[in-house]
């Protein structure tokens, strides 16, 4: 009887399950798109294909090459920059790559299926054969996705794909638009290749417009459907939960495009701060059978350009801030791994960008996936640099670009070409294919009239490149939204941050400020095996980056991060007036500060004579932040312990709701005199005056020799070893008009006191006066004043000459570790830094931080020398800038230059130089870039210690702890 009982139970279960399927047809087994990879899924997973190239390196024979890849990085063809001699060679001897690969197709993949062959990107003209037959027209255009219907070309079992790729294009419009540019040109199949296996009736693609209020509009493109078919759309949140109700569309007449509308109540909005994503599940059904199931991610968000006003995201005005970026790596070109792309976006997020501008061509589709998921607004640009695409080719490529990228919520603006490659006839094509009707920008070169011969039915966004600060201010008084899409050029050490704060503040203060993009993110130097594997920047052409070729962080990285921080800690200096409360300004667009996490830390620094650098956190705690909406300022009570004044520094760390560290601020809790005392050895020495030379003094092991005519320190020796310094103090100043002659004798006097000596000089070498105090512990204090002829100066300060090769390292307490300029002072973090002497030539060396140049604020510095000696100096009270040796500039820096003493030395500046950018000298980048008008006396006080007895180390360490 048991078997009969079992059958009844089984029958009951089957009936119940059938009823459930009838009322819930979506749970029936669905046919989803099946992908067969013919190449690797990215550069990191590339697979070898058979390959031969027509010319250049390793040409004329069959071998293998990874796909995807640019062939130049695997020993084939020639390296080509977008203009110049290599470019001419490319045109005279065009390179052609021949690819061949076998792959297997199961019979199940061919039965009742539709098969597409998809190329994500191949440079530049591409012809495809399957099993000896040409499958379609040659695709021309190296940066857009294309595909072929290959259903009839495939066979069960082994198939052969043959691909011919021309590095140049035979189409004059494509060649002039894509193959001429101020960047490297590559060849080959550099993005993935795969087959898509779909059922006969299938969803080809969808285009989604989902606004901030929950209104959803979707174009569904399918294979031809017939009466009785049905489209069911379900929306899922990030936890795969269904929101709202499914939307049903019944097919009554044969068609292949359907418009679907729906309304969802109070969805989570997508923004760069809260990148909330949803998935649309689109099912084709025939009765209870699901024919095809297709998924598309999207976000509910509304981006608006309000003419004569600005950009709005979800009803909130915002400035777009970011940089231009290429798909690039030094050893793989435009072929990137998924991790490369992720790291690029994380790098920009770390700099507090809210926008990325992929330029000259669309990036990998995965780039926008990452922007969608991590929260970064983005542009998407039609290929072009100088010459516009014609209407025919441009219309095709705009369609390929928009169709691929239409659903990314991160994309807020299209770019209709770059520089002078705008074709106004193509604007309408963007609107044709974009269901969201996002506006295409016209990008205008620095000397181009953006309004000439261009009158669209919307107001023009003023994107003109590289404005001076004055011209930017004039534009901001006009009626057009101002968005310089290449605002500041990051050639060499200016790094794109020089003048940035003034530019951004001006945009923020204007009604029509739209934002700015820096040129560019990376120094785009390739690993050139023809040059021994050196990084090749084509001279200075590709040294454009805020960061180095591999993302090496430079001074401007940190300056930009601070300037664009969405949390602003209002001015907090030394602890004279600090009472445990700080002022925070919320610069977020959607985030309340009480959604962030804050922590304070009380810290002490390591000392000048300790072996280690850095600091020690002694105590820390979280901070409760009051309700502080965007745009508001709040007072933050830190609830510090009662003994907080006994510590040397306070650090405040801010973490966003997504867990990103927005910024850390560290401030001294002690006056400069506290840190200067650390240079004074806690011992007393036998202090005496040389009987044979009244201007020579002996303090224990130290001997000081002063110039009897000027009072300057000529020589210092310890244990009869002479230190590599002389002529302290000397004035170093650069007048913008006249040369300065500062040599003169002075009146020098020596006076003995109970425990110290003073040497006073009046009128020597341009000084009003200076006074040396030799203390019983062997330290030297220098107080000085000098009055320069009234006028404009690049820099002004004092210093001492030194042998650069004799200085092997510096350890210092100050904001660092990178150098500053007068118009790029942001980004430093107060700490004890220890750096070896390295000549960091911009565009050549990326192993920063820099050893040479301007550094401030600073408190003390220790310099080690080649003979095992060291000397220390501290700034006692004045806001002096430390200058170290003579910083070197890169090859042909154009206007990206600074002013600095020609002599090698250690300097203490009252005023420092600004730095320019490639297209503009410093004086055109705002008030901080101007020369200093000096009409008053300059002063300073310094403390020097030449007693480097290592036995003092323990005393210093105990004092700090």
XYZ file of N, CA, C and O in Angstrom, residues 609 681 683 685 701 718 870 945-954 956:
72
model
N 65.969 63.620 17.562
C 67.055 62.662 17.727
C 66.587 61.216 17.839
O 67.397 60.328 18.099
N 70.066 70.696 23.438
C 70.505 69.539 24.229
C 70.354 69.818 25.725
O 70.657 70.918 26.179
N 72.061 69.498 28.158
C 73.369 69.440 28.812
C 74.037 70.795 28.681
O 73.699 71.592 27.794
N 77.679 72.841 28.107
C 78.996 72.642 27.529
C 79.953 73.721 28.021
O 79.531 74.782 28.491
N 82.526 70.090 21.706
C 83.112 69.515 20.489
C 82.932 70.410 19.275
O 83.402 70.079 18.185
N 82.610 69.963 13.886
C 82.357 69.139 15.065
C 83.400 68.035 15.058
O 83.538 67.309 14.061
N 75.281 65.623 11.520
C 73.962 66.181 11.254
C 73.863 67.530 11.935
O 74.621 67.851 12.859
N 71.203 73.762 15.998
C 71.918 72.868 16.899
C 72.871 72.018 16.067
O 72.459 71.351 15.123
N 74.158 72.057 16.442
C 75.166 71.265 15.748
C 75.765 70.194 16.667
O 76.689 69.507 16.295
N 75.195 70.075 17.857
C 75.663 69.063 18.793
C 74.896 67.774 18.539
O 73.753 67.615 18.964
N 75.496 66.841 17.810
C 74.788 65.623 17.409
C 75.194 64.420 18.241
O 75.249 63.300 17.767
N 75.485 64.642 19.510
C 75.849 63.549 20.410
C 74.678 62.575 20.543
O 73.604 62.929 21.032
N 74.865 61.328 20.093
C 73.773 60.346 20.088
C 73.318 59.975 21.483
O 72.242 59.411 21.667
N 74.136 60.288 22.508
C 73.745 59.944 23.872
C 72.555 60.737 24.345
O 71.948 60.424 25.364
N 72.177 61.781 23.589
C 71.024 62.595 23.977
C 69.705 61.941 23.614
O 68.654 62.359 24.072
N 69.730 60.926 22.773
C 68.488 60.378 22.215
C 67.506 59.951 23.284
O 66.310 60.233 23.207
N 67.986 59.276 24.309
C 67.060 58.779 25.332
C 66.401 59.919 26.073
O 65.224 59.838 26.438
N 65.629 62.833 24.836
C 64.572 63.378 23.980
C 63.354 62.469 23.982
O 62.234 62.931 24.042
